[in-house]
Amino acid sequence: MSKKGIKIVTIGGGSSYTPELVEGFIKRFAELPISELWLVDIEAGKEKLEIVGAMAKRMVAAAGVDCKVYLTIDREEALKDADFVTTQFRVGRLPARILDEKIPLSHGMIGQETNGAGGMFKALRTVPVILAIVEDMKRLCPDAWLINFTNPAGMITQAVLTYGNWKKVIGLCNVPIGAMKMDAKALGTPEDQLRFQFAGINHLHWHTIKDNKGKDRTQEAINNMFAMAGTESGIANLKELRFLPEQVKDLGMIPCGYHRYYYMTEQMLALEIEEAKTVGTRGEVVQKLEDSLFELYKDPNLSHKPEELSKRGGTHYSDAACEVINSIYNNKGTTMVVSTENKGCIDDVPYNSAVEVSAIIDAAGAHPINFGSFPASERGLLQVMKAMEELTIEAGATGNYGKALQAFTMNPLVVSGDIAQTLLDEMLIAHAAYLPQFADKIAMLKNK
Amino acid sequence: MSKKGIKIVTIGGGSSYTPELVEGFIKRFAELPISELWLVDIEAGKEKLEIVGAMAKRMVAAAGVDCKVYLTIDREEALKDADFVTTQFRVGRLPARILDEKIPLSHGMIGQETNGAGGMFKALRTVPVILAIVEDMKRLCPDAWLINFTNPAGMITQAVLTYGNWKKVIGLCNVPIGAMKMDAKALGTPEDQLRFQFAGINHLHWHTIKDNKGKDRTQEAINNMFAMAGTESGIANLKELRFLPEQVKDLGMIPCGYHRYYYMTEQMLALEIEEAKTVGTRGEVVQKLEDSLFELYKDPNLSHKPEELSKRGGTHYSDAACEVINSIYNNKGTTMVVSTENKGCIDDVPYNSAVEVSAIIDAAGAHPINFGSFPASERGLLQVMKAMEELTIEAGATGNYGKALQAFTMNPLVVSGDIAQTLLDEMLIAHAAYLPQFADKIAMLKNK
Amino acid sequence: MSKKGIKIVTIGGGSSYTPELVEGFIKRFAELPISELWLVDIEAGKEKLEIVGAMAKRMVAAAGVDCKVYLTIDREEALKDADFVTTQFRVGRLPARILDEKIPLSHGMIGQETNGAGGMFKALRTVPVILAIVEDMKRLCPDAWLINFTNPAGMITQAVLTYGNWKKVIGLCNVPIGAMKMDAKALGTPEDQLRFQFAGINHLHWHTIKDNKGKDRTQEAINNMFAMAGTESGIANLKELRFLPEQVKDLGMIPCGYHRYYYMTEQMLALEIEEAKTVGTRGEVVQKLEDSLFELYKDPNLSHKPEELSKRGGTHYSDAACEVINSIYNNKGTTMVVSTENKGCIDDVPYNSAVEVSAIIDAAGAHPINFGSFPASERGLLQVMKAMEELTIEAGATGNYGKALQAFTMNPLVVSGDIAQTLLDEMLIAHAAYLPQFADKIAMLKNK
Amino acid sequence: MSKKGIKIVTIGGGSSYTPELVEGFIKRFAELPISELWLVDIEAGKEKLEIVGAMAKRMVAAAGVDCKVYLTIDREEALKDADFVTTQFRVGRLPARILDEKIPLSHGMIGQETNGAGGMFKALRTVPVILAIVEDMKRLCPDAWLINFTNPAGMITQAVLTYGNWKKVIGLCNVPIGAMKMDAKALGTPEDQLRFQFAGINHLHWHTIKDNKGKDRTQEAINNMFAMAGTESGIANLKELRFLPEQVKDLGMIPCGYHRYYYMTEQMLALEIEEAKTVGTRGEVVQKLEDSLFELYKDPNLSHKPEELSKRGGTHYSDAACEVINSIYNNKGTTMVVSTENKGCIDDVPYNSAVEVSAIIDAAGAHPINFGSFPASERGLLQVMKAMEELTIEAGATGNYGKALQAFTMNPLVVSGDIAQTLLDEMLIAHAAYLPQFADKIAMLKNK
């Protein structure tokens, strides 16, 4: 680390999340003395960058911490000698997300930004950009850590590992954090008296819970969650519980919320169609939230994270990012759930692929707690999704249309056949501006 | 082998296929001297057994071979000192098959006797019966070979290996035989000048083709099949070609016909719905064919396999069975595609599971040609289907409802969610008579 | 845990180590309130048990802690409702160890109590006893943890896992503790500012060192240890450094002290021969130390661990045991190096075998930090030794002479051929009293 | 293949074996029409090349086959458009072999040309040469097959696969051929009525035997071989049987002759020492045989392989080479035991390493019969030797001294410690002329 203090670079710095990240850094300043925070965005995001950047500067000033905030659209200038690079950008911004949601839905398939065809297209757009960032880092800050929370976080982490050949990367997601809070509530036991073991891949992991007597409480948590569902004292977000009891009770592990897409496809699709017709897709809802957030951020008197940001979703994300950086910088040995290289931690997926697992985080990075093998009920779904990820990443890195079509065919949330190809082609054309690797194919499709 | 000649027992001997099997044995009598052929069926199949058994006796007599044909519904009497036991029974007969087709279709899902919910229910009904047969064999003919062509052949073979703990089993399917014939035609090269390597599981395998110069002809065969499709000189059964060119061209291997269910789900479902509305499901069509076949078999002057049997489907099945028996008996070392224990032949699925691969067949059984690892585009689908098979077999052997529901959830041809559970429950009730292992659960479902 | 406090049972309680263990418990009494400590030994060890037991009682009394010490030769009485069982017994006591040293040496081979033929015979004698203890535990204290520090600790742990089918077992060794202290000294960095990752099997593991900046310091430690060797300010026990620099420098990991038997066989054998001729084998030296220790223990005024015990060797062993128990009881999540079930933590050895690795210890037991695959330079030796262990354990559990001979043949420290068989037979006869499983074979050998 | 007939290039063509190879080609000329046979050697071998080349020309002429024999020391000229390249060269010729035997023996270790330190040095000398040949082949005959029978055949094959990145290679050895003949004799059953399955690595494989009834005859063969040993009607080469009965009887597989080095090290070393003192090392014996063979070859009237050649050892080698070429050229599908890429055929060694296994040989190369996993008694030795091979090959390809020292340390036939390093250094200096990759290290050693 540079003696002068820590230099952090946040790519996608114009995001509405940035105040949360800044708050997280301010909160930890005593142990994590950041001297420079560089918020980087692209030309198209300049206005938002300036709004949120000004807000960040006010927050830092109000907190009285000795940290300088820089705003730039020159990524190379920012990366020079960085200690940590966080990535939270969205290629194509919310309009692209809304396409990822609406186009699949228009064909009667799950439309979602990290699952199904939508998540795959988010990966196809993001992979070339993250690989370009990694190339810059090799030149400009070869010792830096890359902390990625751009979705789909697992695929992006694997792209960095495999195609970027960059090992100092950790992928983050807020789903495990939320799950642990819900488990603690269901068990009526403080979270810090429980031990969780997570294993799987991003947005498709399972976990077990043990208490401070070593007793397995997983089944009890499942039972309680089902019992509480729908009661007044029950968990607010009933959707989180939308599983079939017999489906879950025999797993021996707790699935994550995103499993609903795979375990309850019928209901999730119906829900999405309903929402799209009424309140709008999630992207549309978020668009409005963002607009009002940016209105708030413009207030020159606002110097703390506004309450409204918590509705944005993605809570805990920035906090997780700050905590990972803190654990690395201070060699803390914290246990966190992160996306990292497998290396046999889970025997059922390739050695060099990215997995999302409980890991010790210290100055040398993430050290996964060994997991072993899954039983068949978890294994098959995990393996097909990992193969789908590999194909998507390869398509994203190389522009290979055949691999993209195979990835679509393999994804359980895409109905295979002519409809899959139609959907693929339609999405390629719709996202053409962000898919330079498919330029030739898209030109051919347009000329058909 | 007994000195007096070979004793063969065919369970499900009242099947309309039996004349093909008998023909196969007669054809090979010089090298495969069968002294006793026992056709076994159940009480409910007695009438058909007598018709087809009389026909078999006429065939043997007409051929002038010294083989005695026995008809019985006493399985234990038949199995005593058998050398080979072939299994071709259908638990619940065609009416059960028709339910396997119609119930899923009524929920808008693939209805098919070996894939999707239908195939899974066929396994649930068959597993207890095959395990009971194996227990009889342990007592009555512990040195016999079990040659299974009851579908789903892969799952039944694995049930015998894992839950029956019986290693002398070989599973058979006619799909590879048909594929090789089609490839030879597509390449304009005699089949015996080509070398095929198959790997996967029953009804979900891929293969490569090399010629007698060692040249890989796989891609050429794929290209030719697409080029020929729809032309007058092209392949009759156009459905066999119903794949997306880009989907297949990038695989490097040729998928089997059943891949259409997974690669072209939309079209296959539409086709099934159309057929059900018009000509009837495949089971209904076959029921009519069978009825007329049995009418023919009743003719006391008929002593050879009638031409009409070839329309029944399943051509080559009986021939494959005869050839496997012949290869074992005469230690021939023939290369055939069979279901057998994996033992690392395919690295991507569990060591002790059943796989369908090219193997050398000799007196010691099946010796698979090593395959290795699949690329991601094949691997993911293979792994999810193998996990689905494991869960189905476990449910079939134990009556565990949770495992059955997980198997339904995992199968890409079953839409997950409430609809999957509704379908499962409806099928359990419909097939109650053949699912003793689920008796308690079914009683509960009926009382709801 | 029982409400009345913790019940600990120490099998081999008459050992000279016991005072260290008692001291460890007293030191931790505030957080680890042991209400009952049962020291168990066999009839032949009764006198020593009484001496050391009286000493233990005096220590407890002097410390003023509310813990009752029980002495018994009735193992079943002791095990009833135990919370933790520690095992530190030596079947055949020091005379058997001296035979394990001298007989191999008399054939010109390494004679040592945990490596080579000696260690294998220690396993053959111990396996039946530990399995009998496990059977008692199943009946009498099915929820207890077994903390084993009887050598060879890895093989005993694996025997408990595999043949005892008992999963609540942790094996302990003091070698990693000593290694970490030496590394810290070599690096001039406090031990608590270093992070160690150990992987391998008991007495054959390698480790890496990282500092609190995440920097790999392994190579620097190796270089410093070689540089310091032989200098006045250098490390006292020069033998610890007896490796070839080029041998170690290219490993990328630090071998453990016992690697000298495999990496420097020539020198280790010469050293043993020299010692046997002069000061006596290690067992003979220890016998003398033990005799004088027991003289000290007899002193009715002695109520604290005497300084002389530290010369006995095995320092840190008891402390490690206390710390493991403490971490389990208080769910501490301490990182320790223990023998536990592999489950894919190290990809190069079987899934269910015991490995010695860095692990988090909490109320649910040991959770290994994932390791992955070793490079060839470590892998081959690890694999051959693990296979040797499997064969030895099988021979110990079943009395299979062929497996014992294969284990001898495979061990790199046993010269293979007639001499191996001669050695095996001679040791079987010499240890006959403790090898009931080989009784028939030994009778045959005696009658030859 | 070129239309004009087959072009075969034999590197090391001046070998005394060449007449056997020529005889093998002549015998098969009807099905294997070789139009050009190029015998290549180096400048130093020119005289022998001319003698044996003249002999080869006389043999071809006498047989009346239309094949032209070319003699050259210009490897590139020879390789141009070759169809098959066979390699049978010996870097450093017999004097180097004699050093490989004598230097280890002088330190009291096994001195042998394919095992222990000698075999490792043969690999170190050969790896750079074979890699240079592969580079030539890439330019001059990119479609040719490389049939290697230069020892150590397994390591050379793996070097070609891994460091040469050349997949069209098959390694050959005559040991399996001899073993099958001996087994047939021991069982009193014609070899062609037995089925052998071999698995392992070159000079370290095990096999099972089944007869044409599928019955396992392995144990019977072992028993018979022990019973026959020493009787007049017994097997001539008693040394082949020098195993401990209990060692072998419990393996369930038959070890190869070279296992005696690992299973009976004491006796093999004693035998070598005795031979070196009396008749000379094997290399010295062969030197004399070769001298007299070349005297015979000089006879302008000799036009057939002389009887004396059979004493040379290595019988069947050339025949195996001819048969592999024949099977490839004619797509025969013969089952042979060859060194080829593992790809999971044996689960216990790395996926891409070379193994020696039963395989189908056809126009596309070698297709191993799947083997699976070894039990512990075979596994450990196989794994340590494979790791030793990897280290040796890496040292041979890169000149890394540390890897060479680790390989020495790991080899069970090298006593580890200072003596291993002394031996390594002495051999490096002795073979300096053939170890360009170690030039710097050797210079340093000489200057010490």
PDB file of C-alpha atoms in Angstrom, chain C residues 293-376:
ATOM      1  CA  LEU C 293       9.624 -37.712  35.962  1.00  0.00           C
ATOM      2  CA  PHE C 294       7.667 -40.289  37.896  1.00  0.00           C
ATOM      3  CA  GLU C 295      10.145 -39.984  40.750  1.00  0.00           C
ATOM      4  CA  LEU C 296       9.370 -36.268  40.790  1.00  0.00           C
ATOM      5  CA  TYR C 297       5.625 -36.875  40.566  1.00  0.00           C
ATOM      6  CA  LYS C 298       5.829 -39.028  43.665  1.00  0.00           C
ATOM      7  CA  ASP C 299       6.786 -35.976  45.706  1.00  0.00           C
ATOM      8  CA  PRO C 300       3.653 -35.225  47.791  1.00  0.00           C
ATOM      9  CA  ASN C 301       4.637 -31.559  47.867  1.00  0.00           C
ATOM     10  CA  LEU C 302       4.795 -31.134  44.109  1.00  0.00           C
ATOM     11  CA  SER C 303       1.635 -29.478  42.858  1.00  0.00           C
ATOM     12  CA  HIS C 304       2.710 -27.877  39.584  1.00  0.00           C
ATOM     13  CA  LYS C 305       4.104 -29.198  36.324  1.00  0.00           C
ATOM     14  CA  PRO C 306       7.860 -29.682  36.800  1.00  0.00           C
ATOM     15  CA  GLU C 307      10.312 -27.993  34.481  1.00  0.00           C
ATOM     16  CA  GLU C 308      11.784 -31.377  33.508  1.00  0.00           C
ATOM     17  CA  LEU C 309       8.642 -32.377  31.623  1.00  0.00           C
ATOM     18  CA  SER C 310       9.511 -30.018  28.803  1.00  0.00           C
ATOM     19  CA  LYS C 311      12.540 -32.204  27.937  1.00  0.00           C
ATOM     20  CA  ARG C 312      10.186 -35.130  27.420  1.00  0.00           C
ATOM     21  CA  GLY C 313       9.319 -33.938  23.924  1.00  0.00           C
ATOM     22  CA  GLY C 314       5.807 -33.530  22.776  1.00  0.00           C
ATOM     23  CA  THR C 315       5.621 -29.981  24.126  1.00  0.00           C
ATOM     24  CA  HIS C 316       2.495 -28.130  22.991  1.00  0.00           C
ATOM     25  CA  TYR C 317       0.636 -31.407  22.503  1.00  0.00           C
ATOM     26  CA  SER C 318      -1.466 -31.070  25.604  1.00  0.00           C
ATOM     27  CA  ASP C 319      -1.866 -27.385  25.083  1.00  0.00           C
ATOM     28  CA  ALA C 320      -3.176 -28.061  21.600  1.00  0.00           C
ATOM     29  CA  ALA C 321      -5.633 -30.589  23.011  1.00  0.00           C
ATOM     30  CA  CYS C 322      -6.904 -28.118  25.607  1.00  0.00           C
ATOM     31  CA  GLU C 323      -7.234 -25.449  22.948  1.00  0.00           C
ATOM     32  CA  VAL C 324      -9.215 -27.712  20.603  1.00  0.00           C
ATOM     33  CA  ILE C 325     -11.594 -28.602  23.431  1.00  0.00           C
ATOM     34  CA  ASN C 326     -11.876 -24.957  24.376  1.00  0.00           C
ATOM     35  CA  SER C 327     -12.609 -23.933  20.767  1.00  0.00           C
ATOM     36  CA  ILE C 328     -15.322 -26.554  20.454  1.00  0.00           C
ATOM     37  CA  TYR C 329     -16.874 -25.832  23.837  1.00  0.00           C
ATOM     38  CA  ASN C 330     -16.852 -22.068  23.377  1.00  0.00           C
ATOM     39  CA  ASN C 331     -17.398 -22.035  19.611  1.00  0.00           C
ATOM     40  CA  LYS C 332     -14.279 -19.927  19.237  1.00  0.00           C
ATOM     41  CA  GLY C 333     -13.483 -20.352  15.565  1.00  0.00           C
ATOM     42  CA  THR C 334      -9.753 -20.647  16.232  1.00  0.00           C
ATOM     43  CA  THR C 335      -7.536 -21.630  13.302  1.00  0.00           C
ATOM     44  CA  MET C 336      -5.560 -24.768  14.157  1.00  0.00           C
ATOM     45  CA  VAL C 337      -3.791 -27.524  12.243  1.00  0.00           C
ATOM     46  CA  VAL C 338      -5.609 -30.808  12.831  1.00  0.00           C
ATOM     47  CA  SER C 339      -6.187 -34.248  11.345  1.00  0.00           C
ATOM     48  CA  THR C 340      -9.715 -34.426   9.984  1.00  0.00           C
ATOM     49  CA  GLU C 341     -11.718 -35.862   7.096  1.00  0.00           C
ATOM     50  CA  ASN C 342     -10.484 -34.618   3.712  1.00  0.00           C
ATOM     51  CA  LYS C 343     -13.741 -34.178   1.750  1.00  0.00           C
ATOM     52  CA  GLY C 344     -11.860 -32.711  -1.170  1.00  0.00           C
ATOM     53  CA  CYS C 345      -9.821 -30.156   0.799  1.00  0.00           C
ATOM     54  CA  ILE C 346      -6.741 -31.727  -0.828  1.00  0.00           C
ATOM     55  CA  ASP C 347      -7.669 -32.998  -4.269  1.00  0.00           C
ATOM     56  CA  ASP C 348      -4.793 -35.454  -4.505  1.00  0.00           C
ATOM     57  CA  VAL C 349      -5.867 -37.933  -1.813  1.00  0.00           C
ATOM     58  CA  PRO C 350      -9.140 -39.836  -1.381  1.00  0.00           C
ATOM     59  CA  TYR C 351     -12.252 -37.915  -0.355  1.00  0.00           C
ATOM     60  CA  ASN C 352     -12.830 -39.791   2.895  1.00  0.00           C
ATOM     61  CA  SER C 353      -9.268 -40.098   4.117  1.00  0.00           C
ATOM     62  CA  ALA C 354      -7.793 -38.131   7.016  1.00  0.00           C
ATOM     63  CA  VAL C 355      -5.609 -35.135   6.178  1.00  0.00           C
ATOM     64  CA  GLU C 356      -3.739 -32.697   8.388  1.00  0.00           C
ATOM     65  CA  VAL C 357      -4.693 -29.180   7.431  1.00  0.00           C
ATOM     66  CA  SER C 358      -5.340 -25.682   8.693  1.00  0.00           C
ATOM     67  CA  ALA C 359      -8.920 -25.607   9.892  1.00  0.00           C
ATOM     68  CA  ILE C 360     -11.350 -23.427  11.765  1.00  0.00           C
ATOM     69  CA  ILE C 361     -12.357 -25.118  15.020  1.00  0.00           C
ATOM     70  CA  ASP C 362     -15.749 -24.293  16.456  1.00  0.00           C
ATOM     71  CA  ALA C 363     -18.665 -25.981  18.185  1.00  0.00           C
ATOM     72  CA  ALA C 364     -19.408 -28.016  15.079  1.00  0.00           C
ATOM     73  CA  GLY C 365     -15.857 -29.347  14.854  1.00  0.00           C
ATOM     74  CA  ALA C 366     -13.106 -28.775  12.287  1.00  0.00           C
ATOM     75  CA  HIS C 367     -13.763 -26.853   9.060  1.00  0.00           C
ATOM     76  CA  PRO C 368     -10.707 -27.112   6.818  1.00  0.00           C
ATOM     77  CA  ILE C 369      -9.550 -24.155   4.769  1.00  0.00           C
ATOM     78  CA  ASN C 370      -9.669 -25.411   1.198  1.00  0.00           C
ATOM     79  CA  PHE C 371      -6.256 -26.241  -0.218  1.00  0.00           C
ATOM     80  CA  GLY C 372      -6.590 -27.647  -3.762  1.00  0.00           C
ATOM     81  CA  SER C 373      -3.928 -29.607  -5.614  1.00  0.00           C
ATOM     82  CA  PHE C 374      -0.244 -30.020  -4.869  1.00  0.00           C
ATOM     83  CA  PRO C 375       2.439 -29.721  -7.549  1.00  0.00           C
ATOM     84  CA  ALA C 376       4.206 -32.958  -8.509  1.00  0.00           C
TER      85      ALA C 376
END
